[in-house]
Each structure stands twice: as structure tokens, then as C-alpha cells.
């Protein structure tokens, strides 16, 4: 019975093709817009998520803080106050998984005829763990390299590209500030950070090597910052308090003295960015769904016209034994079919638009199966919702009056 | 006649509501029609004969009196039960044929079977049989607009018979047809009445058409004016 009714609904749609098309147009535009905007939103979210994953999860950064000397307040990190020993002490706190002190600086690298200026980061092997950073070749340096301040280096992808080209850098020797360093490994690509910095443009060396042999004058036994990874997002607030407490104790700060360090919760910042992306795509989606609503009203309008036009047909059907629900179902199926047909074209338009954007603009546009399914569900719901009133009007006709209608 | 009547009306009446108040279209109609009868209903325009047919066909609801179809009081039935009666107890043939223009003849004939819940294969088979029976078996895939009025009426008769009702109600079935075609249509009615014992009630203006029936009922101004054999009607005799 449903099969026969679907066939008739199809015929009814084909009877007035232009009108059916114009009715569908509303749905097409609405669904297309929703699909496209969901795709843009998902793309943005995907990029943010990737940046967060690249950064490492549950991350604090403890910065060397501002100090005041003679009324002159220095900026963050200007006067290094943190030491490797501070890092070790933090790593023994509960809820802390890994700690990586960080002594960065800029240096000129040379390999053969090529040279490249980049950020050189002195740290410990646990840096890779904290940042969730894999090696694409070679091995990381070890704690014993840190103890004896050996000249070993891990190169980021951008550095490899600029110094080595296609050559395999592992086992080679580069010169940093004119001293030879043995390349033991290559970092896997990380891409851009949330602020757009190229994270692959970096060299990692043991922190002691950086302190004593590279930036000796700048960091006399100190580090600029310490990266701290907590065991879980829930553990972060408590960890932040205990880090602050511990460092104030270790730095012998008095009750009212300003802290000479600063604890920053990076994950919270990243989550805010992700949340912003989510809210934005939600709001845009809400605006796009208004056009779905308008499309639905268009369907209702045309169905009302159609019911009036086909009053006599309804009368004939009632006379030969159609029940109210048969008529209701028939007109509902028609509006659902128009709505779904519009949706199919709309999905195609949305996907086409998204692919075009991927091509033309350099933004990630991500179409998910769930957004397509959602569009179909909404289209069906629109068909039912806006088709119901006209269908009920048809079903409630009195047979004799419908038959007499001219 | 020792059988139970297929149709029995007792004091049946119908008022139409107008701005000036209710206007009676039909008053105090009491008659019984038995299975296998062929009844012609005549009367001038506005005499209430079409109103009476609509009441018999459960398309309209009486304002007064009782109508028993197969012994059941129609007053006690709800809309769905009435739809069911129209589907399997009654076959309708209209003056204007009333085929659905968008679907082909086969689908038109099969339409009542859809509402009866018959399977697709059986629907098509039975519709084809009915089309064969009215001599249009070859035109099943044509649309109604492509065939003549007489042919359309034969399709309408096939549709009326497809769900094997025991009662056919025909409201001026030859009103739009020429004499020769009218005869063909009337032969179809006579045939189904004689061979299958289907009760036929038809409304007509024309004495020639009424002559096919065995019994004549005449309405004048909403009242029953004559009920008897076709030949004995004096009021309706032409001058």
C-alpha cells in the first residue's frame, strides 16, 4: 500500500514540474547552506583539535616571572628564576606525569653549504613525552646525554628541509654556533601552533648543553620555562596550586611577596579556542536552519494549494473507500518526498560548495556523515511538520462536498 | 421476496442548511430494496433523487430516519467503517466518470483494491480481468484523457465492480453519453444484474434508460411519488 502511494506521490510531483522544483528550491538552499556551514565549522574544529593534540594534553607552562629590582619591574622570563632542580622538584608532586625544563634561544645552523637560523631548545628527553612528539627517524638523546651535556641534536622537519634537502640527516654532524653537533634523530611533523607559528622550525638539544655551551651567558644554570604535564584534566587545578606552593617555598618568597614565576594552563586556553569554534559553527548553523524553516513554509503553502486543487480527486478516493488516514498518509508522503528530494539536491550542492572551498581557500572544510544524516532527518521532519496541516485538511474533507467541488 | 432487504430506509430525511434555515431535500422516504433488484430512480431536477443516492452510498449523513444497509444501521458506524462499506459493499458509477486523470486505466480500476489492502500482484490481476470484462483489456496503460466518454464510463464500471460489491449505485451514468453508447453501458449493467445477481440502483432522467430496470422509484419535491413496476408509472408518462 505504501508502495502504491509512493508511486502516486511521485506522479503528483511530476504533474507540475516547475512548481515542484520551485518548492524544492527552498529546501535545496536551506539544506545546502546547513551542510556547507556544518562542514566549515567541523573543519575549523578539526584544525583546533589538531593544534591541541600537537601541543600535548593537560599542559602547564611555568614561566620565569617578573622580578622587581629597585622599582623596575621586568617582564616575564626576562630574568630567569627557574632551575632544572625546580623542574625535578615539580616532577615529584602528585598528579604530575612529566616535566621538561626549557632553555630556548636562537642560533645559526650550518651544514655543508647551507645555513639556517632557528630556535634551539635545550630540554630533557621527557620533552618529547610532554609535547606528545614522535620521532620520524633516529633516536632521542638520553638522560645521560643531559648529565654530561653532550653535543647531540634532534632536528625539526623545517630545519631538515632547509639544511639537508632530501638527504638523510641522522648520523650527520651540523654546526651550531660553530660547534659540531651530532644529529641523532628527526622530529615528526607537527604543523602550525594555534598562534600560527611553525612548530617544525626547531632544534632540540640537551638542556645542560644549551645552558653551558650554547647560551651560557644568558642562562647561568637556569631555564626560561618548565613544561609540566598533569595526569588528567581533573588533576590540573590541584596540580597548579601545588606547583605554585612548591616554587614559592623553594624560592623562599615571603607571604606577601610577588611570585617570581607564572603558571599557565595551556590546555584551558586551547579548550577555549575549541569552544569558540564550536559555538561559532553552531550559531552559523542556526542561522542556516532558518532557511530550512522558510523552505518548509514553502512546502506547506504549495501543499495547501495542491489539496484545494485536488479536492475532487480526494472526493473520488473517499467514495471508493479511502479512509481518513489513507488520504492523510498520501499527502504526507508527497510533502516528505518533495522535502527529501530537495534535501538530496541540497546535500549535493553543500558538498560541491565545500569541495570548491577546499580548493579555492586554504581552509579545512570537513563533511561528516553525521551532518548529512542530520540534514536528511531534518528534511523528513520538515516534510512531516509542514505537510501535516495540509494533509489533515485533505483527510477531513466530507466525501459528498469534495465530490461536488468543481 | 423472502430474502432480507439489502437496503431498507425508514422515514429517511435530509435537510440542507442554508442561510435562510434548513431546507428539506428529502422527507419521509421508506422503502426496501432486495438483493438482485434493478431499480431506476427518476424525478425532476431538485426532487431529491441524487440526495437519496448519496445517502444510500454512505457519502452523506441523513438528517432524520434510519438507513439499514445489509441489516446494519448506518447511523451507528464511524467514518472508517463507512469508508469500508464504500470500499467493499458498494460500487459507484458517476455521471462525470470521475476517473483520476494522472494514473492509467489499470491503476484507476485497481484503486479500490489499494484501500482494501490487496497485494500488488492480485490488484493488477483483478484490475486486468475487470478491464477485459468491459472490453478495454488492451488499453490498461492509457491515461483516461486518451479514450472516449463511453470507454471512460466502462472503466468506471470496471472500477466499481473490482472489489466485488453486491450493490452498484449509478448516478445518471449515461447522462454525458450518446444514445448508442448509453445502450452499451446499460447492457453492461443489465448483464451484471442478471448474471451475477448484483443489485443495481440507477438515477436517470431518461425513460429509455429507466426501461432497462425492473422497478421504478419516482421522487417529486423530496417525497416518494411512485414505487412499482416500470410500465405502470402514470405520472411520469410523457404527454
Coordinates of N, CA and C in Angstrom, one line a residue, chain A residues 56 128 155 197 203 258:
Chain A
X56 N 50.1 18.8 23.0 CA 50.2 17.9 24.1 C 49.1 18.2 25.0
X128 N 59.8 15.2 24.8 CA 59.0 14.6 23.7 C 57.7 14.0 24.2
X155 N 66.4 17.3 15.1 CA 66.0 18.4 14.1 C 64.5 18.3 13.8
X197 N 52.5 29.7 14.5 CA 53.9 29.6 14.4 C 54.2 28.2 13.9
X203 N 65.2 23.1 16.8 CA 66.2 22.1 17.1 C 66.2 21.8 18.6
X258 N 55.6 39.1 45.7 CA 55.0 38.7 44.4 C 55.8 37.4 43.9

